Short mmCIF file of N, CA and C in Angstrom, two decimals:
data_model
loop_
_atom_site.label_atom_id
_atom_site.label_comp_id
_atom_site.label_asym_id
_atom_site.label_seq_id
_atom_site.Cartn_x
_atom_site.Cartn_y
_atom_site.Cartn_z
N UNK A 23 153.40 -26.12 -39.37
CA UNK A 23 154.44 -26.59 -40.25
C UNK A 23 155.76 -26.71 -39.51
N UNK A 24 156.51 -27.42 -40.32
CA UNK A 24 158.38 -27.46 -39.58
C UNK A 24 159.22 -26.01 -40.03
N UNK A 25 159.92 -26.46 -39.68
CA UNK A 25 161.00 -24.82 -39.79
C UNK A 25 162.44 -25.77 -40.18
N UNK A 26 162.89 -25.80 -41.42
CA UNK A 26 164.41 -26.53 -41.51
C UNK A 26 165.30 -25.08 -42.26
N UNK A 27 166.56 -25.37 -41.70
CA UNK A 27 167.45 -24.26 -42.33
C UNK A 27 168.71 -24.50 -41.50
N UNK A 28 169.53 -23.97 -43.13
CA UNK A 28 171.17 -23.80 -42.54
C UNK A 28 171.70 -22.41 -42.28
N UNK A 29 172.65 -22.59 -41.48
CA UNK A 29 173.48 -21.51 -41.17
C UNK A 29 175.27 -21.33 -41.28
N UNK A 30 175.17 -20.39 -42.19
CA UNK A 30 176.62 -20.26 -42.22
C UNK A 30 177.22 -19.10 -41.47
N UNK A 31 178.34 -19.53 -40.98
CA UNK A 31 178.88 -18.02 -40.13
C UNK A 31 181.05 -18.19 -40.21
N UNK A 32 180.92 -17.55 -39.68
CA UNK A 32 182.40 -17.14 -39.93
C UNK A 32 183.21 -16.45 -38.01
N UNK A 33 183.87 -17.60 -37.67
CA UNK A 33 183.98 -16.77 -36.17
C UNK A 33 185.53 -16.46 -36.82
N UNK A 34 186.11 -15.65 -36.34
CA UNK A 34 187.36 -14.50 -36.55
C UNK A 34 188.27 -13.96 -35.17
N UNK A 35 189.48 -13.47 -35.28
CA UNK A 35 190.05 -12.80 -34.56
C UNK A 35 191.08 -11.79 -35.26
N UNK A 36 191.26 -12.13 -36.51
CA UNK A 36 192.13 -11.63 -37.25
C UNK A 36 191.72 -11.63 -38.83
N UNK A 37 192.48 -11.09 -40.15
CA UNK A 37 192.44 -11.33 -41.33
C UNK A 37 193.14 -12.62 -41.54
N UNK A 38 194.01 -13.47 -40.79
CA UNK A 38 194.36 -14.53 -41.65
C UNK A 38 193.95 -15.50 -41.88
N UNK A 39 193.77 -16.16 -42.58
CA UNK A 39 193.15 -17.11 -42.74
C UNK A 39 193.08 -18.59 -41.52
N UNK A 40 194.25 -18.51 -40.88
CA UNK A 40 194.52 -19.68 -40.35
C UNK A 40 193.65 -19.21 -39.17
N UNK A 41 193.32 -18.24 -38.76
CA UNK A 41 192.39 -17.41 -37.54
C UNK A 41 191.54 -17.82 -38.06
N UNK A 42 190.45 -17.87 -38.74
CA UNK A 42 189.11 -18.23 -39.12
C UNK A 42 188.88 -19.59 -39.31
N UNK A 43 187.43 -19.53 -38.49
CA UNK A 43 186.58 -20.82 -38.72
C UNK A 43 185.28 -20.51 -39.23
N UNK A 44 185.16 -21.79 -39.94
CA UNK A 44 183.73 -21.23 -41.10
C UNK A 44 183.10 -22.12 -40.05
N UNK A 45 181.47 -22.13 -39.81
CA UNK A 45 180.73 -23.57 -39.26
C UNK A 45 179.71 -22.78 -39.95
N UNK A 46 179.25 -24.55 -40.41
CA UNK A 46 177.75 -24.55 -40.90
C UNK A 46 176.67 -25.36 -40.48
N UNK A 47 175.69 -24.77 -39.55
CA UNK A 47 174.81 -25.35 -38.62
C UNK A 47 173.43 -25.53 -39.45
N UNK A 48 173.30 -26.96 -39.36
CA UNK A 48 171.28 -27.44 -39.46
C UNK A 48 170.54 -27.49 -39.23
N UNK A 49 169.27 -26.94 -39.00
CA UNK A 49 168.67 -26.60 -37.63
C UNK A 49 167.08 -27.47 -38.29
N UNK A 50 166.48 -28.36 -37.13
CA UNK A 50 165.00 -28.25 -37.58
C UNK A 50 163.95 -27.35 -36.11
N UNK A 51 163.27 -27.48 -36.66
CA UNK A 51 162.40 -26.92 -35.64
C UNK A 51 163.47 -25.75 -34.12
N UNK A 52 164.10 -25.17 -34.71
CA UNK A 52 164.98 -24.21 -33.76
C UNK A 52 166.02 -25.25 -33.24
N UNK A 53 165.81 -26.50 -33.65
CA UNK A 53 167.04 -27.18 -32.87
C UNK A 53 168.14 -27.52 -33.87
N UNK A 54 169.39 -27.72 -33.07
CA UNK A 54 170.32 -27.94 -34.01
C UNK A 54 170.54 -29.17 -34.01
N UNK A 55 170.72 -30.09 -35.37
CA UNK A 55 170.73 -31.52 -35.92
C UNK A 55 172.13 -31.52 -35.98
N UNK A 56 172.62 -31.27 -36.62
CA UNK A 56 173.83 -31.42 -36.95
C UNK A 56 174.95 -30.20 -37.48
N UNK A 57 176.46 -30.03 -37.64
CA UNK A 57 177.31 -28.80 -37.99
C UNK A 57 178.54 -29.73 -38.45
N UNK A 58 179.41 -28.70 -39.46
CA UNK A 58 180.23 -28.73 -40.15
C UNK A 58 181.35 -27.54 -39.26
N UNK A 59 182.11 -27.97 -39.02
CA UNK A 59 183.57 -26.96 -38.46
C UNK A 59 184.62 -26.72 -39.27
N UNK A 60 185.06 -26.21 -39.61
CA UNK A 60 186.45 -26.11 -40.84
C UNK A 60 187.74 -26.58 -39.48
N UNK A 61 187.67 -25.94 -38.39
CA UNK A 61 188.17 -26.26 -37.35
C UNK A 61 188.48 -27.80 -36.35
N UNK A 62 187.38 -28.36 -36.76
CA UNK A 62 186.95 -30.05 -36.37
C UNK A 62 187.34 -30.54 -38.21
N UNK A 63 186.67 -30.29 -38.83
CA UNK A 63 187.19 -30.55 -40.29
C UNK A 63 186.54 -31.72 -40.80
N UNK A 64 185.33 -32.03 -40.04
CA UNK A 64 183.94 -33.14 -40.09
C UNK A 64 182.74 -32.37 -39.57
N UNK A 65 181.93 -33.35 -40.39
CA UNK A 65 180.28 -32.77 -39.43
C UNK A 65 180.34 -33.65 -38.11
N UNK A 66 179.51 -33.19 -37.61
CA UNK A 66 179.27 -33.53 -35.99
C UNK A 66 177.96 -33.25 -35.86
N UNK A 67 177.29 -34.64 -35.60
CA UNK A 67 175.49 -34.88 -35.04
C UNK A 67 175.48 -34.54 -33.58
N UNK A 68 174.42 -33.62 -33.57
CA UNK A 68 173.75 -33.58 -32.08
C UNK A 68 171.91 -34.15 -31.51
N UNK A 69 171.89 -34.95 -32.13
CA UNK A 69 170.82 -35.43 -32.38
C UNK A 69 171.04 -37.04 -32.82
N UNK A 70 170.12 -37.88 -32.35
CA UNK A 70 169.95 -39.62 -32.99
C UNK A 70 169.86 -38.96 -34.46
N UNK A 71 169.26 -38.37 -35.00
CA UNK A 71 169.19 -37.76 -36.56
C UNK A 71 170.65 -37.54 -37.28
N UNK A 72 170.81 -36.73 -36.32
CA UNK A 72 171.75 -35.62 -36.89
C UNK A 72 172.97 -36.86 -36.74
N UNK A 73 173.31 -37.65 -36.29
CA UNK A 73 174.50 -38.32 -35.97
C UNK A 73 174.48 -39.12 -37.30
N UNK A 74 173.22 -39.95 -37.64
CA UNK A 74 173.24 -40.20 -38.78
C UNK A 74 173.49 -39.36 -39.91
N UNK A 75 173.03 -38.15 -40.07
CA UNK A 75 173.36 -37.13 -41.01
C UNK A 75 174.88 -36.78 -41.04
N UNK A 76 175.76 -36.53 -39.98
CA UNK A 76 176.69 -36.63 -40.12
C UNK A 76 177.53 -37.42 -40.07
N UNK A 77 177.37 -38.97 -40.06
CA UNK A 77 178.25 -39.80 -40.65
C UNK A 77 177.91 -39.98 -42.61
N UNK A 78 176.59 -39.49 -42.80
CA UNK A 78 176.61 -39.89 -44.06
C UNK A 78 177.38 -39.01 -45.34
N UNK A 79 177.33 -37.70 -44.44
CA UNK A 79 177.98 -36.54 -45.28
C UNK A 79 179.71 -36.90 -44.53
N UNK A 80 180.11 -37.14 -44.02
CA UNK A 80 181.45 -37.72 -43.42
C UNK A 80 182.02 -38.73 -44.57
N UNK A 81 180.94 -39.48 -44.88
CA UNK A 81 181.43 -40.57 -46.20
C UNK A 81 181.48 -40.22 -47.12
N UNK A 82 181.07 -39.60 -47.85
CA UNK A 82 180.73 -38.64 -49.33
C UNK A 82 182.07 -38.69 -49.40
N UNK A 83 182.59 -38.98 -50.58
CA UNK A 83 184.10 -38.20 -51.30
C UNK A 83 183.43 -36.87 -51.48
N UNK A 84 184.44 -36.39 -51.06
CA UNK A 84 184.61 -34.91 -51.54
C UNK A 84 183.80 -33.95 -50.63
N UNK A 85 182.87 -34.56 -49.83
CA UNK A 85 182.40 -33.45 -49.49
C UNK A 85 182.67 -32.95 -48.16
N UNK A 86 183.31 -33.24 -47.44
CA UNK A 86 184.49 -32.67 -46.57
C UNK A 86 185.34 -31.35 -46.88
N UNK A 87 185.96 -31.57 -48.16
CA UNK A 87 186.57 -30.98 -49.05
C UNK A 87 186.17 -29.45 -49.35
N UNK A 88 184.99 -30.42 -49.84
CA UNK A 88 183.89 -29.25 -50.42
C UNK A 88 183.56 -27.91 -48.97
N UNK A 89 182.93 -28.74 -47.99
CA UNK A 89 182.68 -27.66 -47.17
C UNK A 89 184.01 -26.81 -46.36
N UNK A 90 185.30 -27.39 -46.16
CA UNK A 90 186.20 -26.60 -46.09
C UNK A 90 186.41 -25.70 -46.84
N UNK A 91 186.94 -25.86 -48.04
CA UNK A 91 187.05 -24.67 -49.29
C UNK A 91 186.27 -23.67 -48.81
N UNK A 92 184.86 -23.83 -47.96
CA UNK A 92 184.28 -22.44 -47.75
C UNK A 92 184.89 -21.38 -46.85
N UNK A 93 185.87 -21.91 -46.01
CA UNK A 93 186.16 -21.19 -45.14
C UNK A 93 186.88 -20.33 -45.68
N UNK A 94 187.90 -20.25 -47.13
CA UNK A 94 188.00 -19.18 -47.81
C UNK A 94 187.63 -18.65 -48.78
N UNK A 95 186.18 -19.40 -49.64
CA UNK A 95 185.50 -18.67 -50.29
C UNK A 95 184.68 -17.61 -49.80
N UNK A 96 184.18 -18.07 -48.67
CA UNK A 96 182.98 -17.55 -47.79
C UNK A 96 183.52 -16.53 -46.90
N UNK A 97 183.93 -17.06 -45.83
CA UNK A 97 184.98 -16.17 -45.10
C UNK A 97 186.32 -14.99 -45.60
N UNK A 98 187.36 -15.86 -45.94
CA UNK A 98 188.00 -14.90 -46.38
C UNK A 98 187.59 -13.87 -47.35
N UNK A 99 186.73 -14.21 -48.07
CA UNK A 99 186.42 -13.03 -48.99
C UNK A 99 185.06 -12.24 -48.57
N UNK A 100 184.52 -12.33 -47.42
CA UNK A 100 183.90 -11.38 -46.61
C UNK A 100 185.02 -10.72 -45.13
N UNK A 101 185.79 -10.70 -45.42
CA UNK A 101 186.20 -10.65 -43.81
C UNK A 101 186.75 -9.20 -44.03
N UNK A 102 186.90 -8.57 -44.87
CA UNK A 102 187.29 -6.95 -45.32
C UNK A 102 186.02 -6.22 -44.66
N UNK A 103 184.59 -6.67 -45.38
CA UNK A 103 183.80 -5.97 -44.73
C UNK A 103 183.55 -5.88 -43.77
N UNK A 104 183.67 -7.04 -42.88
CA UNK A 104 183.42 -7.08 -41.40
C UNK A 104 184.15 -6.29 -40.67
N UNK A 105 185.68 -6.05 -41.23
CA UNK A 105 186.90 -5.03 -40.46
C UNK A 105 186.77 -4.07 -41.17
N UNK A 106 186.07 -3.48 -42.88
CA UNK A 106 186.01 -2.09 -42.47
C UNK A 106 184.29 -1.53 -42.08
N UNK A 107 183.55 -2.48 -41.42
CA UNK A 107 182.65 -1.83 -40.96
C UNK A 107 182.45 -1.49 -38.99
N UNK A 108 183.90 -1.53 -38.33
CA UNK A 108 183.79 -1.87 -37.14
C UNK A 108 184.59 -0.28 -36.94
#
């Protein structure tokens, strides 16, 4: 069988917000297709696939939008635990 899945993560140096980047990576078969950067602030294909995948989610109203907002739904409101578990 295939193996497809996303990944969300949160890279950090600090609590503020403007320090954090959310990316959300696509992976098929262990490889990565395509990612979302809050930092780049578009998806970005690494793949003949994935390039298409990310111009099509690039066009979407809103959903640019959409996956930024995560960087402080997602992030900022995990980033306490990460600093008080260190």
């Amino acid at each position: 069988g295939f193996l497809s899945y996303g990944v969300n993560r949160c890279q950090f140096n600090s609590t503020e917000l403007k320090d954090i980047e959310f990316i959300y990576s696509a992976y098929y078969n262990k490889l990565e297709i395509y990612r979302f950067s809050s930092s780049v602030g578009k998806f970005v294909g690494y793949t003949e696939y994935g390039v298409k995948q990310a111009k099509y989610f690039n066009d979407l109203p809103g959903e640019v939008g959409r996956w930024t907002a995560e960087k402080e739904r997602y992030c900022q409101h995990n980033i306490g635990n990460h600093y008080s578990n260190i």
